[in-house]
């Protein structure tokens, strides 16, 4: 791996943003439909700052303890924070009001706790429902067969807005092996949108990472979560 000099981060950000624009164009989607969420787990504040100077404006963190000091370091910067990791019930209170979007609501129970804490805080929390699109036994997320059934119950949580779906497909062998999973997430979102529920919008599809974000864009992603391709391989 090349050394992580700041110049490299800036160049990689520009290169990813260009690839996103090209993928939008190839898919016949309007420019700006897809936004880049930089996955910043294990990345230092200095390296994140270099990325922000190069044009990153959405940052995704996986762990509450790691995220809070980073958020505090960027209060002056025009950035949004997204929570993309598995969220424990007891950590919900710490994330409400600090993250513009939680990508990883994986149970009705967690949704209920988010709603309760958002009500306490007097705000409305934007979330995505995470779908275990490959139905993998050890992976978090709603089973594809359950998510459509579970949405009407969660639509009653008035301090939460369900903006769409998120997925991490099964480990893939080649770029195109993720495509059917992305397509399935898109179709699930259309099914849920057709229910016409209040507080459920289905405008966002968070899918695609460093290796396959261009394929995800062709299949309808609106948010791509990219870490390694910007900041280099993680060593921890
Ligand atoms: C780390 C992470 C990513 C980014 O993965 P890369 O392969 O490094 O681009 C995306 N989504 C989630 C949920 C992550 O934890």
Short mmCIF file of C-alpha atoms and ligand atoms in Angstrom, two decimals:
data_model
loop_
_atom_site.label_atom_id
_atom_site.label_comp_id
_atom_site.label_asym_id
_atom_site.label_seq_id
_atom_site.Cartn_x
_atom_site.Cartn_y
_atom_site.Cartn_z
CA UNK A 1 0.00 0.00 0.00
CA UNK A 2 1.24 3.50 -0.78
CA UNK A 3 1.98 5.73 2.18
CA UNK A 4 -0.97 7.84 3.24
CA UNK A 5 0.29 11.27 2.42
CA UNK A 6 -2.42 13.96 2.44
CA UNK A 7 -1.92 14.72 -1.22
CA UNK A 8 -2.90 11.15 -2.00
CA UNK A 9 -6.12 11.47 -0.01
CA UNK A 10 -7.07 14.65 -1.90
CA UNK A 11 -6.34 12.99 -5.24
CA UNK A 12 -8.33 9.92 -4.30
CA UNK A 13 -11.33 12.00 -3.26
CA UNK A 14 -11.26 13.80 -6.61
CA UNK A 15 -10.90 10.49 -8.43
CA UNK A 16 -13.86 8.91 -6.59
CA UNK A 17 -16.04 11.99 -7.17
CA UNK A 18 -15.19 11.82 -10.87
CA UNK A 19 -16.01 8.09 -11.01
CA UNK A 20 -19.35 8.79 -9.31
CA UNK A 21 -20.21 11.45 -11.93
CA UNK A 22 -19.24 9.04 -14.73
CA UNK A 23 -21.33 6.23 -13.25
CA UNK A 24 -24.32 8.58 -12.92
CA UNK A 25 -23.91 9.56 -16.55
CA UNK A 26 -23.54 5.95 -17.70
CA UNK A 27 -26.71 5.05 -15.79
CA UNK A 28 -28.56 8.00 -17.29
CA UNK A 29 -29.09 9.55 -13.88
CA UNK A 30 -28.91 13.32 -13.26
CA UNK A 31 -25.58 14.63 -11.93
CA UNK A 32 -25.61 14.99 -8.16
CA UNK A 33 -28.15 12.20 -7.57
CA UNK A 34 -25.49 10.12 -5.86
CA UNK A 35 -23.63 11.39 -2.81
CA UNK A 36 -20.38 10.10 -1.38
CA UNK A 37 -20.30 9.09 2.28
CA UNK A 38 -16.66 8.66 3.31
CA UNK A 39 -16.30 5.72 5.71
CA UNK A 40 -13.85 7.13 8.26
CA UNK A 41 -13.50 4.34 10.83
CA UNK A 42 -9.90 4.15 12.12
CA UNK A 43 -8.98 7.25 10.07
CA UNK A 44 -7.33 10.10 12.00
CA UNK A 45 -8.84 13.57 12.29
CA UNK A 46 -5.90 14.95 10.26
CA UNK A 47 -6.54 12.60 7.36
CA UNK A 48 -10.29 13.22 7.50
CA UNK A 49 -9.59 16.98 7.43
CA UNK A 50 -7.54 16.55 4.27
CA UNK A 51 -10.47 14.71 2.72
CA UNK A 52 -12.87 17.44 3.78
CA UNK A 53 -10.63 20.10 2.19
CA UNK A 54 -10.71 18.00 -0.98
CA UNK A 55 -14.51 17.98 -1.07
CA UNK A 56 -15.88 15.34 1.30
CA UNK A 57 -19.05 16.57 3.02
CA UNK A 58 -20.62 13.37 4.37
CA UNK A 59 -18.65 11.30 6.86
CA UNK A 60 -19.73 7.87 8.09
CA UNK A 61 -18.61 6.38 11.38
CA UNK A 62 -19.20 2.89 12.79
CA UNK A 63 -18.61 3.29 16.50
CA UNK A 64 -20.09 5.85 18.86
CA UNK A 65 -16.99 6.25 21.06
CA UNK A 66 -14.76 6.78 18.05
CA UNK A 67 -17.19 9.15 16.37
CA UNK A 68 -17.93 11.62 19.17
CA UNK A 69 -14.45 13.20 19.44
CA UNK A 70 -14.23 13.35 15.65
CA UNK A 71 -17.57 15.14 15.44
CA UNK A 72 -16.32 17.58 18.07
CA UNK A 73 -13.21 18.26 15.98
CA UNK A 74 -15.28 19.27 12.94
CA UNK A 75 -17.93 21.55 14.44
CA UNK A 76 -16.70 24.42 12.23
CA UNK A 77 -16.67 22.38 9.02
CA UNK A 78 -19.68 22.05 6.69
CA UNK A 79 -19.94 18.29 7.11
CA UNK A 80 -22.74 15.84 7.85
CA UNK A 81 -22.13 12.81 10.03
CA UNK A 82 -23.76 9.50 9.28
CA UNK A 83 -23.83 6.46 11.54
CA UNK A 84 -23.14 3.34 9.46
CA UNK A 85 -22.13 0.68 12.02
CA UNK A 86 -24.19 -1.63 14.16
CA UNK A 87 -25.92 0.43 16.83
CA UNK A 88 -26.55 -0.94 20.30
CA UNK A 89 -29.72 0.11 22.12
CA UNK A 90 -27.79 1.54 25.03
CA UNK A 91 -25.83 3.83 22.70
CA UNK A 92 -28.89 5.33 21.05
CA UNK A 93 -29.08 8.29 23.40
CA UNK A 94 -25.56 9.36 22.36
CA UNK A 95 -26.30 9.35 18.65
CA UNK A 96 -29.62 11.23 18.61
CA UNK A 97 -29.15 14.76 17.32
CA UNK A 98 -25.50 14.15 16.44
CA UNK A 99 -25.95 12.19 13.22
CA UNK A 100 -27.89 13.43 10.24
CA UNK A 101 -28.66 9.89 9.18
CA UNK A 102 -28.44 6.47 10.85
CA UNK A 103 -27.95 3.89 8.06
CA UNK A 104 -28.16 0.82 10.23
CA UNK A 105 -31.57 0.34 11.87
CA UNK A 106 -31.73 -3.44 11.94
CA UNK A 107 -34.59 -4.29 14.32
CA UNK A 108 -38.00 -2.88 15.24
CA UNK A 109 -36.72 -2.74 18.80
CA UNK A 110 -33.87 -0.42 17.84
CA UNK A 111 -36.27 1.75 15.82
CA UNK A 112 -38.53 2.02 18.86
CA UNK A 113 -35.63 3.11 21.06
CA UNK A 114 -34.51 5.71 18.48
CA UNK A 115 -38.05 7.05 18.36
CA UNK A 116 -38.25 7.22 22.16
CA UNK A 117 -34.93 9.02 22.54
CA UNK A 118 -35.66 11.40 19.66
CA UNK A 119 -38.95 12.31 21.30
CA UNK A 120 -37.13 12.99 24.58
CA UNK A 121 -34.64 15.18 22.72
CA UNK A 122 -37.44 16.97 20.87
CA UNK A 123 -36.19 16.06 17.40
CA UNK A 124 -36.93 13.74 14.51
CA UNK A 125 -34.22 11.27 13.54
CA UNK A 126 -33.64 10.32 9.92
CA UNK A 127 -32.84 6.63 9.45
CA UNK A 128 -32.37 3.92 6.86
CA UNK A 129 -33.39 0.31 7.42
CA UNK A 130 -30.51 -2.10 7.00
CA UNK A 131 -31.43 -5.19 4.98
CA UNK A 132 -29.46 -8.42 5.14
CA UNK A 133 -30.00 -8.82 1.44
CA UNK A 134 -28.20 -12.14 1.12
CA UNK A 135 -30.02 -13.58 4.15
CA UNK A 136 -26.65 -14.42 5.73
CA UNK A 137 -27.09 -16.10 9.13
CA UNK A 138 -24.49 -14.03 11.00
CA UNK A 139 -25.14 -10.63 9.44
CA UNK A 140 -27.19 -7.81 10.96
CA UNK A 141 -30.18 -6.38 9.17
CA UNK A 142 -33.80 -7.18 8.44
CA UNK A 143 -34.29 -10.33 6.43
CA UNK A 144 -35.55 -9.33 2.97
CA UNK A 145 -38.77 -11.26 3.62
CA UNK A 146 -39.39 -9.42 6.91
CA UNK A 147 -38.61 -5.82 6.10
CA UNK A 148 -41.75 -5.07 4.07
CA UNK A 149 -43.86 -6.61 6.85
CA UNK A 150 -42.11 -4.65 9.59
CA UNK A 151 -42.26 -1.20 8.02
CA UNK A 152 -45.93 -0.39 8.80
CA UNK A 153 -45.23 -0.81 12.51
CA UNK A 154 -42.18 1.46 12.35
CA UNK A 155 -44.08 4.01 10.29
CA UNK A 156 -46.01 4.81 13.47
CA UNK A 157 -42.89 6.13 15.18
CA UNK A 158 -43.50 9.83 14.71
CA UNK A 159 -40.05 11.00 15.85
CA UNK A 160 -38.27 8.97 13.23
CA UNK A 161 -38.32 9.33 9.44
CA UNK A 162 -37.46 6.27 7.37
CA UNK A 163 -35.60 7.69 4.37
CA UNK A 164 -34.73 4.45 2.62
CA UNK A 165 -32.74 1.23 2.77
CA UNK A 166 -29.12 0.23 3.26
CA UNK A 167 -27.31 -3.00 2.58
CA UNK A 168 -23.93 -4.67 2.76
CA UNK A 169 -24.13 -7.53 0.25
CA UNK A 170 -22.46 -10.89 0.87
CA UNK A 171 -18.70 -10.97 0.25
CA UNK A 172 -18.32 -11.00 -3.49
CA UNK A 173 -15.99 -12.66 -5.90
CA UNK A 174 -16.15 -10.14 -8.71
CA UNK A 175 -17.66 -6.70 -9.19
CA UNK A 176 -20.76 -7.98 -10.90
CA UNK A 177 -21.62 -10.56 -8.25
CA UNK A 178 -23.08 -7.78 -6.08
CA UNK A 179 -25.37 -6.53 -8.83
CA UNK A 180 -28.35 -8.87 -8.17
CA UNK A 181 -28.23 -7.92 -4.49
CA UNK A 182 -28.28 -4.19 -5.30
CA UNK A 183 -31.14 -4.79 -7.72
CA UNK A 184 -33.07 -6.65 -5.03
CA UNK A 185 -32.62 -3.78 -2.56
CA UNK A 186 -33.94 -1.36 -5.17
CA UNK A 187 -36.99 -3.56 -5.71
CA UNK A 188 -37.65 -3.84 -1.97
CA UNK A 189 -37.56 -0.05 -1.71
CA UNK A 190 -40.11 0.24 -4.52
CA UNK A 191 -42.39 -2.27 -2.77
CA UNK A 192 -42.16 -0.33 0.49
CA UNK A 193 -42.72 3.02 -1.24
CA UNK A 194 -45.90 1.59 -2.77
CA UNK A 195 -47.32 1.12 0.74
CA UNK A 196 -47.61 4.93 0.92
CA UNK A 197 -46.96 5.15 4.62
CA UNK A 198 -46.53 8.42 6.50
CA UNK A 199 -42.95 8.98 7.76
CA UNK A 200 -41.63 6.54 5.13
CA UNK A 201 -40.02 8.12 2.05
CA UNK A 202 -37.74 5.54 0.36
CA UNK A 203 -35.74 8.24 -1.44
CA UNK A 204 -32.35 6.93 -0.38
CA UNK A 205 -30.55 3.70 -1.19
CA UNK A 206 -27.25 3.30 0.66
CA UNK A 207 -25.29 0.64 -1.20
CA UNK A 208 -21.90 0.19 -2.79
CA UNK A 209 -18.44 0.41 -1.26
CA UNK A 210 -14.88 0.86 -2.59
CA UNK A 211 -15.00 -2.19 -4.85
CA UNK A 212 -18.46 -1.93 -6.32
CA UNK A 213 -19.91 1.58 -5.93
CA UNK A 214 -20.10 2.06 -9.71
CA UNK A 215 -22.25 -1.08 -10.06
CA UNK A 216 -24.41 0.10 -7.13
CA UNK A 217 -24.92 3.45 -8.89
CA UNK A 218 -26.10 1.65 -12.02
CA UNK A 219 -28.63 -0.17 -9.82
CA UNK A 220 -29.98 2.97 -8.14
CA UNK A 221 -27.73 3.83 -5.17
CA UNK A 222 -28.11 7.40 -3.88
CA UNK A 223 -25.48 7.08 -1.14
CA UNK A 224 -22.24 5.16 -1.63
CA UNK A 225 -20.05 4.40 1.39
CA UNK A 226 -16.38 4.43 0.46
CA UNK A 227 -13.45 3.96 2.84
CA UNK A 228 -10.42 2.10 1.53
CA UNK A 229 -10.45 3.72 -1.91
CA UNK A 230 -10.03 7.13 -0.21
CA UNK A 231 -7.98 6.51 2.91
CA UNK A 232 -6.11 3.32 2.04
CA UNK A 233 -6.24 -0.09 3.69
CA UNK A 234 -7.18 -0.17 7.38
CA UNK A 235 -4.58 -1.74 9.63
CA UNK A 236 -6.74 -2.14 12.73
C1 LIG B 1 -16.03 0.33 6.35
C2 LIG B 1 -17.37 0.39 5.77
C3 LIG B 1 -17.58 0.79 4.45
C4 LIG B 1 -16.46 1.13 3.49
O1 LIG B 1 -15.84 -0.03 3.06
P1 LIG B 1 -14.58 0.04 2.02
O2 LIG B 1 -14.53 -1.31 1.45
O3 LIG B 1 -13.40 0.39 2.85
O4 LIG B 1 -14.90 1.09 1.04
C5 LIG B 1 -18.89 0.87 3.99
N1 LIG B 1 -19.93 0.56 4.77
C6 LIG B 1 -19.78 0.18 6.05
C7 LIG B 1 -20.97 -0.15 6.86
C8 LIG B 1 -18.49 0.07 6.59
O5 LIG B 1 -18.34 -0.35 7.85
#
